[in-house]
Amino acid sequence: MISTKERLQIARQAMPEQSASLRQLNFNEVNLGLTEKLALLEAQRCLDCKDPKCMAGCPVLVDIPRFILKLAEGDVAGAARSMLSDNALPAITGRVCPQETQCEIVCVRAKKGDPVAIGYLERFVADWARGQSGLGLGDRAPASGRKVAVIGSGPAGLTAAGELVKFGHEVTVYEALHKPGGVLVYGIPEFRLPKKIVVEEVERLRQAGVKIECNVVIGRAYTLPELRARFDAVFIANGAGLPVFMNVPGENLKGVYSANEYLTRVNLMAAYRFPRSDTPVLSGKRVAVVGGGNVAMDAVRTARRLGAERAVIVYRRGKAELPARAEEIHHAENEGIEFEFLVAPIEVLGDEKKWVRGLRCQRMQLGEPDASGRRRPVPVPGSEFVVDCNTVIVAIGARANPLLTATCPELKLNKWGNIEVDPNGMTNLPGVFAGGDIVRGAATVILAMGDGKTAARAIDRYLKQS
Amino acid sequence: MHEIIAKARLSPNVTRIEARAPRIAEIRQPGQFVIVHRAEEAERIPLTIADGDPARGTISLVIQAVGKSTRELVALEPGQFIQSIAGPLGRPTDLISSGKALCVGGGVGTAVIHPIAQGLRRAGASVVSIIGGRAREWVIFEEELRRLGEVIVCTDDGSYGRKGFVTDAARDCLAVGGIDVVYAVGPVPMMRAVAALTRPLKVRTIVSLNPVMVDGTGMCGGCRVGVGEEVKFACVDGPEFDGHAVDFELLMDRLSTYRAQEQEANTCSESGCRIGLG
């Protein structure tokens, strides 16, 4: 046993990564993962607090000190079992969670220095577990004979499915696209989350008995009332699949994409390998991405990898307000991504053949705080200028896709079209639950997973009562 | 996996394939489409459902082989499989249930007109179809449409039926009067020309649009089209729209987005090149 004093003396380990100059030329994962030696050292930085704050910072309530303690003892298998009993998709969350605003920000060590690298450790343990066949989802309840339909195979749907089979229910997941994973396969790029990991996690769920039916668009192939008739409960987790455009002139010019389309072409359809794969994407030499979230960072770094000489983020607020994960911003900066802060687009400019030739913008300054508490950007008069570009990618958010909800008018929605739920994730219709972005609007993978977990427990209780 | 049950060549570059898709065959309605994803590396291609047989559990797709993806699709033989077919997608056709409809089909668009004409007859309307092609061998679905009402065939070279464009025949029909609604599906210039004919006559005209599409569920917005003052997504708001409000110029322009890449894919597949194989 090492003393607290010794623990305090260990500095936070850095994540080994592909060099910025190299990784701009490929789609391989940027972060390489801690070595076992580094992981054990990092695990020893955890002080095993009597009153650990980190767990409360986690939307799926992973027992963080428990797995880190096992790891610090060198018991990687124990750490993995501990992790997997709390979180069905740790190799994914270890890569895409904004740890700096969740578990790590409340780590006691963050008060005087760097927090324990909980995300790196989660990833290390999860990746170790990927190589082990015996690690399933943990204990299973006997078969209940009850059937649950899950709509959408993104993070909320997969998490709920994993929990529900553990409770002994028969689960069928319906996915609209031809591959399971939702945003994990169409949205998040390979360099941040290798598709192989999603495939493995999905396979683990299939092994546990989850049925996944792809190419089934609920709302068209089956309506929600039809599903309710065939299943004992339904969990709607179809995401925020409706791109928001800027509503400025020139947005239909050739070379303007929604981030959804751009990323779907590259990730799901493998357009980065065109013409070996059949789906093309315009790989502009000068690309402007509008927005400041993770999706914007994914799009701009993808553009860089597709050969953009200039790839620039256009964001209407300042650097401090960027909603993206800190690591993504840092990686983007290292990769030579430019940032135009406090800038808002007012028109996409086209050439005589209607191809994008620039993005006319105006500078902004921060005014009074708005409803979100963030200072509202207001235009600076006379500050117009043109960002030279031939591709514009709009990454300013996504709204609720009405395809499904339109088939069930009695389902209660809010004014933005998101489904309203109670604290257990149940909608106004008995036995119909919802979670993830269809409820929250565009949020994060881990919040969606948290919803999936909450809803699965509530569904289990509902099924036992009904 | 969807087995190809039958395949027939309808014209020099148009092929009809019948594929197993029981659920879609059971519930599909006129005007709806599917997204076909032939294999792992293939494109997702939107195709209107030309016919369906719930008893056999099959749907018919009519494909014009114009590029690599469509050529590879029509190269599949009965007994082979399409990896995935998602659907039915899009809104069903707004059908009239009495009165007289004029259905105008150009080229492969005639295959889209067929289920619309079927639906109209079922709903109780009468149907006159005007269909056309470059020459006799390019005319498709004539027999099927004859079962549903009068058919006027036009060929550009006069080798069969009336010489001239479908729009010429449509003009004459409209001049006679008695047409309550026009459904026009075919190449964009044809639909635009039909809409231009009917606009001054104030005859409601519905067109089916075929913009570039990826997911078909409203997620990507690639299929956005201008309709009146609004931007609509053809996959979920359409694919059929009021022909008098559609911005056909925008549609045509956006359809040309990937022309260079289409040529590259064609050249590559023909020469067996290994670009990108590293």
XYZ file of C-alpha atoms in Angstrom:
744
model
C 0.000 0.000 0.000
C 1.320 3.398 -0.860
C 0.599 6.386 1.297
C -1.643 9.300 0.423
C 1.409 11.497 0.324
C 2.998 9.239 -2.253
C -0.214 9.185 -4.251
C -0.302 12.969 -4.247
C 3.167 13.095 -5.688
C 2.214 11.185 -8.840
C 1.515 13.541 -11.733
C -1.387 12.977 -14.113
C -0.356 10.749 -16.984
C -0.644 12.117 -20.487
C -2.625 10.251 -23.133
C -0.282 8.884 -25.791
C -1.534 10.058 -29.173
C -0.752 10.026 -32.862
C 1.286 13.107 -33.747
C -0.731 15.989 -35.141
C 1.220 16.046 -38.401
C 0.634 12.359 -39.034
C -2.958 12.048 -37.906
C -4.161 14.843 -40.199
C -3.465 12.427 -43.028
C -5.410 9.448 -41.723
C -8.656 8.411 -40.063
C -7.004 6.227 -37.422
C -7.774 6.932 -33.800
C -5.979 9.958 -32.401
C -5.677 8.716 -28.819
C -3.693 5.526 -28.484
C -4.711 4.603 -24.938
C -2.632 4.320 -21.775
C -0.210 1.430 -21.445
C -0.827 -0.892 -18.512
C 2.083 0.667 -16.663
C 0.745 4.194 -17.132
C -2.773 3.091 -16.219
C -1.662 1.484 -12.942
C 0.321 4.581 -12.090
C -2.607 6.849 -12.876
C -4.955 4.625 -10.855
C -2.698 5.118 -7.849
C -3.403 8.836 -7.991
C -6.958 8.131 -6.775
C -7.215 8.900 -3.060
C -10.228 6.601 -2.556
C -12.089 9.431 -0.814
C -14.490 8.591 1.989
C -17.086 10.730 0.271
C -16.286 10.368 -3.435
C -17.784 13.141 -5.565
C -16.881 11.622 -8.901
C -19.742 9.096 -8.965
C -22.357 11.788 -8.586
C -20.809 13.550 -11.559
C -21.463 10.522 -13.757
C -24.832 10.376 -15.539
C -24.838 6.553 -15.362
C -23.426 6.478 -11.816
C -20.406 4.303 -12.522
C -18.822 3.272 -9.231
C -15.606 5.041 -10.165
C -13.556 4.520 -6.975
C -14.363 0.798 -6.983
C -12.990 0.114 -10.438
C -10.002 2.416 -9.982
C -9.114 0.738 -6.693
C -9.164 -2.680 -8.354
C -6.990 -1.322 -11.116
C -4.544 0.237 -8.665
C -4.225 -3.199 -7.061
C -3.339 -4.614 -10.457
C -6.646 -6.513 -10.689
C -7.610 -5.438 -14.202
C -10.213 -8.216 -14.543
C -11.874 -7.116 -11.326
C -11.848 -3.524 -12.511
C -13.453 -4.633 -15.787
C -16.196 -6.624 -14.051
C -16.915 -3.692 -11.782
C -17.070 -1.302 -14.740
C -19.259 -3.489 -16.911
C -21.812 -4.014 -14.183
C -22.392 -0.236 -14.128
C -21.868 0.749 -17.747
C -22.627 -1.432 -20.758
C -20.587 0.658 -23.203
C -17.382 1.695 -21.401
C -15.100 1.558 -24.457
C -17.390 4.138 -26.007
C -17.885 6.439 -23.022
C -14.182 6.218 -22.189
C -13.644 7.899 -25.534
C -16.492 10.334 -26.001
C -17.637 11.495 -22.555
C -16.916 15.099 -21.558
C -15.183 13.923 -18.361
C -13.892 17.418 -17.664
C -17.419 18.633 -16.966
C -18.680 15.457 -15.263
C -16.635 13.094 -13.096
C -13.232 14.763 -13.337
C -14.378 18.289 -12.513
C -15.572 17.118 -9.087
C -12.531 14.914 -8.376
C -10.987 16.067 -5.118
C -7.568 16.192 -6.757
C -8.821 18.853 -9.179
C -8.888 21.288 -6.259
C -5.113 21.450 -6.190
C -3.907 20.355 -9.583
C -5.071 17.799 -12.102
C -7.974 15.434 -11.472
C -7.501 11.690 -11.772
C -7.752 10.829 -15.481
C -10.946 8.855 -14.953
C -11.792 8.821 -18.649
C -8.373 7.425 -19.612
C -8.693 4.730 -16.954
C -12.199 3.814 -18.047
C -10.947 3.460 -21.584
C -7.966 1.369 -20.497
C -10.146 -1.055 -18.533
C -12.756 -1.218 -21.282
C -10.167 -1.905 -23.965
C -8.642 -4.641 -21.840
C -12.098 -6.184 -21.462
C -12.625 -6.092 -25.241
C -10.044 -8.816 -25.584
C -11.717 -11.059 -23.007
C -14.476 -13.406 -24.092
C -15.850 -14.303 -20.679
C -16.981 -10.801 -19.791
C -20.628 -10.405 -20.648
C -23.203 -8.089 -19.209
C -23.108 -9.660 -15.776
C -25.874 -11.470 -13.932
C -29.191 -12.089 -15.626
C -32.655 -12.423 -14.150
C -34.733 -15.420 -15.280
C -36.792 -14.921 -18.430
C -39.873 -12.816 -17.708
C -41.749 -13.599 -20.898
C -42.335 -9.879 -21.413
C -41.423 -8.160 -24.673
C -39.966 -4.693 -25.058
C -39.405 -2.778 -28.292
C -36.560 -0.280 -28.414
C -36.699 2.281 -31.209
C -33.231 3.385 -32.229
C -29.882 1.695 -31.674
C -27.886 4.710 -30.557
C -26.418 5.088 -27.066
C -29.798 5.378 -25.298
C -31.320 2.417 -27.129
C -28.302 0.144 -26.739
C -27.954 0.929 -23.039
C -31.646 0.309 -22.400
C -31.510 -2.933 -24.405
C -28.553 -4.197 -22.369
C -30.270 -3.415 -19.066
C -33.590 -4.881 -20.171
C -32.143 -8.262 -21.172
C -30.376 -8.360 -17.817
C -33.812 -7.981 -16.216
C -34.908 -11.036 -18.192
C -37.062 -9.313 -20.801
C -37.125 -10.097 -24.492
C -35.780 -7.069 -26.360
C -36.074 -6.126 -30.030
C -34.229 -3.021 -31.196
C -35.391 -1.337 -34.408
C -32.814 0.675 -36.336
C -33.701 2.819 -39.358
C -30.257 2.664 -40.964
C -28.454 -0.422 -42.244
C -26.040 -0.624 -39.300
C -26.703 -0.471 -35.565
C -25.152 2.270 -33.452
C -26.997 5.434 -34.403
C -24.842 8.518 -33.886
C -21.965 6.257 -32.827
C -21.672 5.016 -36.421
C -23.074 7.793 -38.583
C -21.920 10.760 -36.539
C -18.759 10.237 -34.521
C -15.733 9.790 -36.786
C -13.408 6.831 -36.847
C -10.498 8.904 -35.517
C -12.419 9.509 -32.293
C -14.392 6.288 -31.969
C -13.310 3.364 -34.156
C -16.352 1.607 -35.629
C -14.857 -1.733 -34.596
C -15.599 -0.840 -30.983
C -19.246 -0.142 -31.711
C -19.483 -3.419 -33.619
C -18.025 -5.296 -30.636
C -20.344 -3.633 -28.123
C -23.355 -4.386 -30.307
C -22.158 -7.964 -30.684
C -21.936 -8.301 -26.915
C -25.579 -7.235 -26.652
C -26.571 -9.688 -29.394
C -24.772 -12.473 -27.552
C -26.775 -11.540 -24.484
C -29.964 -12.065 -26.472
C -30.855 -8.604 -27.763
C -32.465 -8.808 -31.215
C -31.539 -5.964 -33.540
C -33.520 -5.355 -36.711
C -31.929 -2.857 -39.069
C -33.629 -1.018 -41.944
C -36.886 -0.678 -40.047
C -38.105 2.912 -39.948
C -40.643 3.185 -37.151
C -43.254 5.671 -38.212
C -43.294 4.168 -41.704
C -42.776 0.389 -41.574
C -44.644 0.196 -38.271
C -46.439 2.932 -36.380
C -46.047 3.456 -32.660
C -49.596 2.159 -31.964
C -48.717 -1.016 -33.903
C -45.641 -1.544 -31.735
C -47.647 -0.959 -28.562
C -50.014 -3.689 -29.649
C -47.187 -6.183 -30.193
C -44.972 -5.383 -27.194
C -45.520 -4.997 -23.469
C -43.496 -1.780 -23.387
C -41.771 0.527 -25.864
C -38.686 2.695 -25.393
C -38.334 5.497 -27.942
C -34.725 6.532 -28.473
C -34.668 7.641 -32.081
C -32.460 10.666 -31.539
C -32.539 14.232 -32.711
C -32.345 13.384 -36.360
C -33.415 16.602 -37.992
C -30.675 18.974 -39.054
C -31.028 22.667 -38.318
C -29.967 24.996 -41.100
C -28.929 28.637 -40.721
C -31.777 30.100 -42.759
C -29.481 32.441 -44.641
C -29.406 33.069 -48.405
C -27.325 30.658 -50.462
C -27.802 27.660 -48.209
C -28.915 25.422 -51.088
C -25.794 26.056 -53.160
C -23.708 23.040 -54.094
C -21.108 22.558 -51.400
C -23.333 23.332 -48.410
C -23.896 20.337 -46.155
C -25.607 19.738 -42.879
C -23.055 18.181 -40.519
C -25.372 15.164 -40.386
C -25.082 14.625 -44.121
C -21.349 15.297 -44.294
C -20.538 12.994 -41.391
C -22.990 10.297 -42.508
C -21.400 10.219 -45.930
C -17.926 9.924 -44.473
C -18.605 7.676 -41.455
C -21.552 5.424 -42.255
C -21.035 5.340 -46.013
C -17.185 5.421 -45.906
C -17.003 8.206 -48.477
C -13.408 8.866 -47.406
C -12.546 5.744 -49.390
C -14.364 6.829 -52.564
C -14.148 5.472 -55.264
C -13.496 2.177 -53.459
C -16.753 2.794 -51.650
C -19.547 4.091 -53.852
C -20.747 7.112 -51.879
C -18.962 10.365 -52.734
C -18.431 13.471 -50.626
C -17.197 16.876 -51.748
C -13.761 17.256 -50.246
C -13.246 20.973 -50.484
C -9.814 22.536 -50.185
C -11.200 25.360 -48.074
C -13.893 24.332 -45.623
C -15.869 26.451 -43.179
C -17.768 24.704 -40.414
C -20.425 26.728 -38.625
C -20.894 25.836 -34.961
C -18.825 25.090 -31.874
C -19.973 21.748 -30.510
C -18.533 18.256 -30.784
C -20.260 17.749 -34.107
C -18.618 20.886 -35.490
C -15.200 19.667 -34.282
C -15.813 16.244 -35.823
C -16.785 17.824 -39.137
C -13.880 20.261 -39.310
C -11.289 17.610 -38.399
C -12.847 15.253 -40.945
C -12.532 17.958 -43.595
C -8.866 18.325 -42.683
C -8.332 14.599 -43.148
C -10.119 14.705 -46.500
C -7.487 17.149 -47.710
C -8.699 20.614 -46.758
C -5.806 23.079 -46.820
C -7.845 25.466 -44.758
C -10.452 24.220 -42.308
C -12.027 26.846 -40.119
C -14.586 26.886 -37.328
C -16.976 29.822 -37.484
C -18.568 30.318 -34.081
C -20.765 33.171 -32.960
C -19.552 33.197 -29.366
C -16.044 33.103 -27.889
C -13.559 30.333 -27.174
C -14.692 30.029 -23.557
C -18.225 29.325 -24.718
C -17.355 26.464 -27.103
C -19.602 23.582 -26.077
C -17.242 20.915 -27.476
C -15.159 18.627 -25.257
C -11.900 20.273 -24.228
C -9.862 17.458 -25.769
C -11.552 17.867 -29.159
C -10.804 21.585 -29.209
C -7.211 20.912 -28.202
C -6.809 18.229 -30.857
C -8.381 20.463 -33.485
C -5.976 23.286 -32.645
C -3.015 20.932 -32.931
C -4.231 19.775 -36.292
C -4.113 23.304 -37.668
C -7.836 24.017 -37.519
C -8.475 27.772 -37.563
C -11.078 29.405 -35.347
C -13.118 32.481 -36.148
C -14.681 33.371 -32.821
C -17.509 35.885 -32.379
C -18.443 35.559 -36.021
C -21.877 34.790 -37.462
C -22.640 33.846 -41.077
C -25.132 35.984 -42.956
C -24.943 34.549 -46.469
C -23.358 31.713 -48.426
C -21.851 33.155 -51.598
C -21.919 31.209 -54.844
C -20.174 31.428 -58.193
C -21.929 31.580 -61.561
C -22.352 27.794 -61.547
C -23.864 27.844 -58.065
C -20.916 26.317 -56.259
C -19.971 27.767 -52.884
C -17.236 30.393 -53.120
C -17.385 31.969 -49.694
C -19.239 32.620 -46.479
C -20.191 36.210 -45.793
C -20.049 36.849 -42.060
C -20.263 39.601 -39.511
C -18.357 40.032 -36.286
C -20.212 39.797 -33.018
C -19.680 41.083 -29.513
C -21.066 39.583 -26.336
C -23.988 41.478 -24.875
C -26.353 40.719 -21.995
C -26.851 37.113 -20.853
C -29.656 35.270 -22.667
C -32.089 32.634 -21.405
C -29.273 30.031 -21.301
C -27.240 32.293 -19.025
C -24.603 32.751 -21.696
C -23.925 36.254 -22.970
C -25.871 36.826 -26.148
C -23.787 37.662 -29.224
C -24.860 40.877 -30.941
C -23.619 42.056 -34.362
C -20.908 44.695 -34.652
C -22.139 47.205 -37.259
C -19.983 47.491 -40.378
C -17.921 44.411 -39.563
C -18.857 42.244 -42.529
C -16.201 40.115 -44.177
C -15.962 36.974 -46.294
C -14.497 33.657 -45.193
C -12.952 32.201 -48.338
C -14.222 28.630 -48.704
C -15.710 26.182 -51.188
C -17.488 23.945 -48.721
C -19.744 25.034 -45.870
C -20.833 22.572 -43.199
C -23.651 23.614 -40.912
C -23.243 22.167 -37.414
C -25.535 24.333 -35.331
C -27.621 21.571 -33.822
C -30.385 19.132 -34.538
C -34.026 18.988 -33.650
C -36.516 16.203 -33.043
C -37.298 14.277 -36.201
C -41.103 14.170 -36.486
C -41.215 10.983 -38.577
C -42.161 8.767 -35.641
C -44.041 11.155 -33.376
C -46.288 12.179 -36.294
C -47.716 8.646 -36.358
C -48.931 8.946 -32.791
C -50.644 12.311 -32.229
C -51.668 11.378 -28.690
C -48.007 11.284 -27.621
C -47.297 14.470 -25.694
C -44.550 16.677 -27.137
C -43.113 20.000 -26.087
C -43.154 23.026 -28.360
C -39.920 21.961 -30.047
C -41.314 18.548 -30.905
C -39.349 16.700 -28.209
C -41.188 13.984 -26.312
C -42.212 14.905 -22.757
C -41.386 12.352 -20.080
C -41.654 12.016 -16.293
C -38.527 11.507 -14.120
C -38.675 7.767 -14.918
C -38.636 8.427 -18.627
C -42.285 7.499 -19.152
C -44.340 9.476 -21.656
C -47.995 10.352 -21.213
C -48.835 6.958 -22.770
C -48.640 4.062 -20.295
C -45.849 1.654 -21.168
C -44.250 4.040 -23.644
C -40.944 5.462 -22.459
C -38.493 7.779 -24.192
C -34.967 9.016 -23.694
C -31.873 10.477 -25.279
C -31.948 13.274 -27.815
C -35.623 12.794 -28.782
C -36.358 14.015 -25.255
C -33.409 16.335 -24.575
C -32.678 17.828 -27.959
C -29.085 17.380 -29.118
C -27.111 16.386 -25.995
C -24.351 13.875 -25.246
C -23.795 10.152 -25.574
C -23.531 9.668 -21.834
C -26.718 11.585 -21.016
C -28.538 9.438 -23.559
C -27.057 6.338 -21.911
C -28.162 7.614 -18.521
C -31.693 7.976 -19.890
C -31.531 4.461 -21.298
C -30.523 3.078 -17.929
C -33.180 5.035 -16.017
C -35.887 4.065 -18.471
C -34.879 0.385 -18.440
C -35.288 0.275 -14.659
C -38.619 2.058 -14.877
C -39.766 -0.302 -17.644
C -38.813 -3.254 -15.470
C -40.875 -1.861 -12.594
C -43.736 -1.095 -14.960
C -43.724 -4.648 -16.328
C -43.695 -6.139 -12.847
C -46.706 -4.032 -11.871
C -48.740 -4.561 -15.012
C -31.242 -9.867 -46.998
C -33.730 -9.626 -49.831
C -33.757 -12.272 -52.515
C -34.245 -11.274 -56.133
C -37.179 -13.368 -57.355
C -37.424 -12.183 -60.928
C -35.784 -9.782 -63.287
C -36.837 -8.413 -66.652
C -35.364 -5.908 -69.031
C -37.986 -3.337 -69.930
C -35.993 -1.100 -72.261
C -32.367 -0.802 -73.383
C -31.352 0.677 -69.998
C -34.317 0.041 -67.717
C -34.635 -3.153 -65.682
C -37.403 -4.364 -63.432
C -36.465 -6.480 -60.456
C -38.831 -8.217 -58.118
C -37.364 -8.632 -54.650
C -38.618 -10.244 -51.471
C -39.766 -7.638 -48.947
C -42.974 -8.920 -47.333
C -43.659 -6.099 -44.903
C -43.138 -3.424 -47.551
C -45.307 -5.341 -50.041
C -48.049 -5.501 -47.433
C -48.238 -1.823 -46.482
C -46.728 0.203 -49.321
C -48.894 2.883 -50.880
C -48.656 4.694 -54.211
C -45.888 7.271 -54.321
C -43.745 5.667 -51.627
C -40.160 4.600 -52.132
C -37.514 2.401 -50.592
C -33.804 2.895 -49.962
C -31.835 0.056 -51.449
C -28.369 -0.736 -50.113
C -27.018 -3.490 -52.311
C -23.920 -4.397 -50.343
C -21.466 -3.134 -47.759
C -19.573 -0.619 -49.895
C -22.555 0.368 -52.030
C -24.512 3.606 -52.084
C -27.955 3.875 -50.578
C -30.243 4.417 -53.560
C -33.818 5.705 -53.313
C -36.186 3.873 -55.680
C -39.927 4.301 -56.003
C -41.915 1.125 -55.483
C -43.373 0.352 -58.919
C -45.562 -2.526 -57.804
C -46.064 -4.932 -54.943
C -47.533 -8.356 -54.431
C -48.507 -8.947 -50.791
C -49.381 -12.577 -51.518
C -45.917 -13.318 -52.863
C -44.316 -10.932 -50.386
C -42.450 -9.077 -53.117
C -42.011 -5.567 -54.452
C -40.988 -4.451 -57.919
C -38.335 -1.839 -58.462
C -37.631 -0.295 -61.818
C -34.080 0.847 -62.271
C -32.472 2.952 -64.943
C -28.838 1.928 -65.160
C -27.038 5.250 -65.424
C -24.038 4.937 -63.148
C -21.904 2.412 -61.335
C -24.351 1.843 -58.465
C -27.418 1.306 -60.629
C -25.481 -0.875 -63.110
C -24.324 -3.098 -60.259
C -27.857 -3.330 -58.926
C -29.328 -4.459 -62.241
C -26.477 -6.940 -62.649
C -27.940 -8.980 -59.770
C -29.661 -12.160 -60.938
C -32.632 -14.041 -59.493
C -31.449 -16.052 -56.492
C -28.959 -13.343 -55.514
C -29.590 -10.942 -52.644
C -29.815 -7.237 -51.917
C -28.311 -6.597 -48.477
C -30.963 -4.185 -47.284
C -34.153 -2.482 -48.362
C -35.633 0.106 -46.002
C -39.165 1.310 -46.436
C -41.770 2.142 -47.365
C -40.564 5.742 -47.105
C -42.058 9.083 -48.042
C -45.642 10.229 -48.000
C -48.190 8.374 -50.093
C -49.621 10.082 -53.163
C -52.494 12.494 -52.599
C -55.083 10.626 -54.705
C -58.421 11.894 -55.966
C -61.361 9.546 -55.506
C -63.589 10.779 -58.321
C -63.159 12.705 -61.549
C -60.427 12.295 -64.102
C -56.668 12.245 -63.622
C -54.056 12.693 -66.298
C -50.930 10.673 -65.581
C -47.855 11.727 -67.518
C -44.801 9.484 -67.402
C -41.496 10.106 -69.095
C -38.857 7.390 -69.400
C -38.266 5.509 -66.152
C -40.740 7.870 -64.450
C -43.488 5.819 -66.091
C -42.741 3.134 -63.515
C -43.599 5.644 -60.764
C -46.804 6.637 -62.569
C -47.974 3.015 -62.521
C -48.736 2.668 -58.775
C -50.285 6.151 -58.804
C -52.643 5.112 -61.627
C -53.399 1.882 -59.754
C -54.237 3.874 -56.617
C -56.412 6.323 -58.541
C -58.462 3.527 -60.068
C -58.842 1.828 -56.716
C -59.940 5.117 -55.164
C -62.551 5.601 -57.872
C -61.048 8.095 -60.295
C -60.631 7.549 -64.017
C -57.192 7.670 -65.526
C -55.686 8.739 -68.816
C -51.976 8.007 -69.139
C -49.530 9.650 -71.463
C -46.235 7.849 -71.598
C -43.229 8.306 -73.780
C -39.723 7.375 -74.720
C -37.099 8.097 -77.317
C -38.277 5.256 -79.554
C -40.487 2.197 -79.348
C -38.053 0.079 -77.336
C -37.870 2.758 -74.624
C -41.591 2.721 -73.854
C -42.316 0.888 -70.582
C -45.367 -0.114 -68.545
C -47.722 0.376 -71.492
C -49.574 -2.894 -70.971
C -49.973 -2.412 -67.205
C -51.305 1.110 -67.670
C -53.732 0.009 -70.418
C -55.438 -2.146 -67.818
C -56.135 1.026 -65.844
C -57.439 3.326 -68.565
C -56.652 5.007 -71.836
C -52.974 5.231 -72.753
C -51.413 7.616 -75.225
C -47.909 6.603 -76.240
C -45.465 9.163 -77.621
C -42.048 8.571 -79.122
C -39.540 11.249 -80.038
C -38.849 9.611 -83.410
C -42.413 8.541 -84.189
C -41.428 4.872 -84.280
C -44.407 4.026 -82.106
C -47.609 5.839 -81.180
C -47.685 9.546 -81.583
C -44.546 11.397 -82.716
C -43.370 14.009 -80.268
C -42.989 14.647 -76.547
C -45.411 13.667 -73.814
C -45.937 17.360 -73.173
C -47.397 17.781 -76.678
C -49.952 15.065 -75.981
C -50.622 16.508 -72.526
C -51.269 19.925 -74.057
C -53.898 18.415 -76.354
C -55.576 16.496 -73.543
C -55.723 19.576 -71.365
C -57.176 21.576 -74.259
C -60.075 19.126 -74.436
C -60.663 19.749 -70.733
C -62.218 17.667 -68.009
C -58.913 16.937 -66.259
C -59.104 17.406 -62.487
C -55.505 16.707 -61.603
C -52.253 15.914 -63.360
C -49.570 13.578 -62.015
C -46.272 13.995 -63.831
C -43.172 11.907 -63.208
C -40.092 11.827 -65.382
C -36.954 13.799 -66.142
C -36.900 17.206 -64.425
C -37.300 19.180 -67.706
C -40.379 17.116 -68.525
C -41.991 17.737 -65.136
C -41.148 21.406 -65.392
C -42.719 21.570 -68.877
C -45.902 19.832 -67.720
C -46.170 22.174 -64.733
C -45.702 25.133 -67.089
C -48.603 23.833 -69.223
C -51.008 23.390 -66.352
C -50.144 26.505 -64.358
C -52.080 28.982 -66.563
C -54.960 26.475 -66.743
C -54.963 26.214 -62.933
C -55.043 22.416 -63.088
C -53.530 20.935 -59.937
C -50.272 19.172 -60.807
C -48.321 16.787 -58.652
C -44.730 15.863 -59.459
C -42.434 13.267 -57.870
C -38.917 14.481 -57.147
C -35.723 12.458 -57.083
C -33.026 14.577 -55.425
C -29.784 13.229 -53.972
C -30.629 11.318 -50.802
C -28.682 9.406 -48.147
C -30.724 8.139 -45.210
C -34.292 8.723 -46.408
C -35.540 9.557 -42.904
C -35.075 13.329 -42.821
C -31.797 13.128 -40.985
C -29.314 14.536 -43.484
C -31.162 17.239 -45.389
C -29.306 16.415 -48.599
C -32.600 16.072 -50.451
C -33.768 19.595 -49.709
C -35.911 21.122 -52.426
C -37.490 24.513 -52.845
C -41.297 24.448 -52.734
C -42.859 27.898 -52.809
C -41.105 29.956 -50.170
C -40.161 26.890 -48.167
C -37.336 24.386 -48.111
C -38.664 20.827 -47.872
C -36.966 17.468 -47.461
C -38.123 15.235 -50.323
C -37.608 12.048 -48.279
C -40.074 12.884 -45.508
C -42.122 15.831 -46.809
C -42.371 14.313 -50.306
C -41.299 12.875 -52.643
C -44.406 14.350 -54.316
C -45.041 18.070 -54.324
C -47.178 20.726 -55.968
C -45.562 21.083 -59.396
C -46.522 24.743 -59.562
C -44.499 25.544 -56.461
C -41.381 23.428 -57.043
C -38.117 25.185 -57.844
C -37.040 22.933 -60.714
C -33.887 24.964 -61.448
C -32.625 24.345 -57.923
C -33.476 20.655 -58.177
C -31.597 20.281 -61.455
C -28.634 22.187 -60.158
C -28.390 20.144 -56.972
C -28.733 16.918 -58.950
C -25.486 17.857 -60.703
C -23.525 18.055 -57.413
C -21.667 14.774 -57.838
C -21.341 14.688 -61.629
C -17.539 14.666 -61.495
C -17.510 11.898 -58.893
C -20.070 9.886 -60.869
C -17.788 10.052 -63.897
C -14.828 9.056 -61.795
C -16.699 6.055 -60.390
C -17.803 5.070 -63.888
C -14.336 5.322 -65.338
C -12.898 3.403 -62.426
C -15.413 0.578 -62.542
C -15.051 0.249 -66.306
C -11.271 0.217 -66.357
C -10.916 -1.729 -63.108
C -8.653 0.969 -61.763
C -7.241 0.773 -58.280
C -7.393 4.378 -57.126
C -7.395 4.555 -53.381
C -6.316 0.962 -52.939
C -3.020 2.244 -51.555
